[in-house]
Coordinates of N, CA and C in Angstrom, one line a residue:
M8 N 91.3 89.0 118.2 CA 91.5 88.6 116.8 C 92.1 87.2 116.7
E9 N 91.6 86.5 115.7 CA 92.1 85.2 115.4 C 93.1 85.2 114.2
A10 N 94.2 84.5 114.3 CA 95.1 84.4 113.2 C 95.4 82.9 113.0
F11 N 95.5 82.6 111.7 CA 95.8 81.2 111.3 C 96.6 81.2 110.0
S12 N 97.2 80.1 109.7 CA 98.0 79.9 108.5 C 97.1 79.3 107.4
A13 N 97.3 79.7 106.2 CA 96.6 79.1 105.1 C 97.3 79.3 103.8
R14 N 97.1 78.4 102.8 CA 97.7 78.5 101.5 C 96.7 79.4 100.7
A15 N 97.1 80.4 100.1 CA 96.2 81.3 99.4 C 96.7 81.6 97.9
G16 N 95.8 81.6 97.0 CA 96.1 81.9 95.6 C 95.8 83.4 95.4
V17 N 96.8 84.1 94.8 CA 96.7 85.5 94.5 C 96.7 85.7 93.0
S18 N 95.7 86.4 92.5 CA 95.6 86.7 91.0 C 95.1 88.1 90.8
G19 N 95.2 88.6 89.6 CA 94.7 89.9 89.3 C 93.2 89.9 89.0
G20 N 92.6 88.8 89.0 CA 91.1 88.7 88.8 C 90.7 88.7 87.3
D21 N 91.7 88.7 86.4 CA 91.4 88.8 85.0 C 91.6 87.5 84.3
G22 N 91.6 86.4 85.1 CA 91.8 85.1 84.5 C 93.3 84.8 84.2
G23 N 94.2 85.7 84.6 CA 95.6 85.5 84.3 C 96.2 84.5 85.3
K24 N 97.5 84.8 85.6 CA 98.3 83.9 86.5 C 97.8 84.0 87.9
T25 N 97.9 82.8 88.6 CA 97.7 82.8 90.0 C 99.0 82.3 90.7
H26 N 99.4 83.1 91.7 CA 100.6 82.7 92.5 C 100.2 82.3 93.9
W27 N 100.6 81.1 94.3 CA 100.3 80.5 95.6 C 101.3 80.9 96.6
V28 N 100.8 81.3 97.8 CA 101.6 81.7 98.9 C 101.1 81.1 100.2
D29 N 102.0 80.8 101.1 CA 101.7 80.4 102.5 C 101.5 81.7 103.3
A30 N 100.3 82.0 103.8 CA 100.0 83.2 104.4 C 99.6 83.1 105.8
L31 N 99.9 84.1 106.6 CA 99.4 84.3 108.0 C 98.2 85.1 107.9
V32 N 97.0 84.6 108.2 CA 95.7 85.3 108.0 C 95.3 85.9 109.3
D33 N 95.0 87.2 109.4 CA 94.4 87.9 110.6 C 92.9 88.0 110.2
A34 N 92.1 87.3 111.0 CA 90.6 87.3 110.7 C 90.0 88.7 110.8
G35 N 90.7 89.7 111.5 CA 90.1 91.0 111.7 C 90.7 92.0 110.7
A36 N 91.6 91.6 109.8 CA 92.2 92.5 108.8 C 91.3 92.9 107.7
T37 N 91.5 94.1 107.2 CA 90.7 94.6 106.1 C 91.4 94.3 104.8
Y38 N 92.7 94.4 104.8 CA 93.6 94.2 103.6 C 94.6 93.1 103.9
G39 N 94.9 92.4 102.8 CA 96.0 91.4 102.8 C 97.3 92.2 102.4
V40 N 98.4 91.7 102.9 CA 99.7 92.4 102.6 C 100.6 91.4 102.0
I41 N 101.0 91.6 100.7 CA 101.9 90.8 100.0 C 103.0 91.7 99.4
P42 N 104.2 91.4 99.4 CA 105.3 92.2 98.9 C 105.0 92.6 97.4
A43 N 105.1 93.9 97.1 CA 104.8 94.4 95.8 C 105.7 93.7 94.7
S44 N 106.9 93.4 95.1 CA 107.8 92.8 94.1 C 107.3 91.4 93.7
M45 N 106.7 90.7 94.7 CA 106.1 89.4 94.4 C 104.9 89.5 93.4
L46 N 104.1 90.5 93.7 CA 102.9 90.7 92.9 C 103.3 91.1 91.5
R47 N 104.2 92.0 91.3 CA 104.7 92.4 90.0 C 105.3 91.3 89.2
E48 N 106.2 90.6 89.9 CA 107.0 89.5 89.2 C 106.1 88.3 88.8
H49 N 105.3 87.8 89.8 CA 104.6 86.6 89.6 C 103.2 86.7 89.1
V50 N 102.5 87.9 89.3 CA 101.1 88.0 88.9 C 100.9 89.1 87.9
G51 N 101.8 90.1 87.9 CA 101.7 91.2 87.0 C 100.8 92.3 87.5
I52 N 100.6 92.4 88.8 CA 99.8 93.4 89.5 C 100.7 94.6 89.8
E53 N 100.2 95.8 89.4 CA 100.9 97.1 89.7 C 100.1 97.9 90.7
P54 N 100.7 98.7 91.6 CA 99.9 99.5 92.5 C 99.1 100.5 91.7
T55 N 97.9 100.8 92.2 CA 97.0 101.8 91.5 C 96.8 103.0 92.4
T56 N 97.2 103.0 93.7 CA 97.0 104.1 94.6 C 97.9 103.9 95.8
R57 N 97.9 104.9 96.7 CA 98.6 104.8 97.9 C 97.6 105.1 99.1
L58 N 97.6 104.3 100.1 CA 96.8 104.6 101.3 C 97.6 104.6 102.6
T59 N 97.1 105.3 103.6 CA 97.8 105.4 104.9 C 97.2 104.4 105.8
F60 N 98.1 103.6 106.4 CA 97.7 102.5 107.3 C 98.3 102.8 108.7
T61 N 97.5 102.5 109.7 CA 97.9 102.6 111.1 C 98.1 101.2 111.6
F62 N 99.3 100.8 112.1 CA 99.6 99.5 112.6 C 99.3 99.4 114.1
A63 N 99.3 98.2 114.6 CA 99.0 98.0 116.1 C 99.9 98.7 117.0
S64 N 101.1 99.0 116.5 CA 102.1 99.7 117.3 C 101.8 101.2 117.4
G65 N 100.9 101.7 116.5 CA 100.5 103.1 116.4 C 101.3 103.8 115.3
E66 N 102.2 103.1 114.7 CA 103.0 103.6 113.5 C 102.0 103.8 112.3
R67 N 102.2 104.9 111.7 CA 101.4 105.2 110.4 C 102.3 105.2 109.3
R68 N 102.0 104.5 108.2 CA 102.8 104.5 107.0 C 101.9 104.5 105.7
E69 N 102.4 105.3 104.8 CA 101.7 105.3 103.5 C 102.3 104.2 102.6
L70 N 101.4 103.4 102.0 CA 101.9 102.2 101.2 C 101.2 102.2 99.9
P71 N 101.9 101.6 98.9 CA 101.2 101.4 97.6 C 100.2 100.3 97.7
V72 N 99.1 100.4 97.0 CA 98.0 99.4 97.0 C 97.6 99.1 95.6
G73 N 97.4 97.8 95.4 CA 96.9 97.3 94.1 C 95.8 96.3 94.4
E74 N 95.0 96.0 93.4 CA 93.9 95.0 93.6 C 94.3 93.6 93.1
A75 N 94.0 92.6 93.9 CA 94.2 91.2 93.6 C 93.0 90.5 93.7

């Protein structure tokens, strides 16, 4: 897998606020991970569901998920 740094804009897709972050991008990842507190405070995104994720270490965690 390739990983690189990039500046990314995060928004709710409704033409509202965009919050810019410096991100570490994993080219093989399916989901991006941004702290929920940042999404709520800066963009107004709230979680809509919870999904279970398995990390490279084998750890499984259920986390809240929202759409950006």
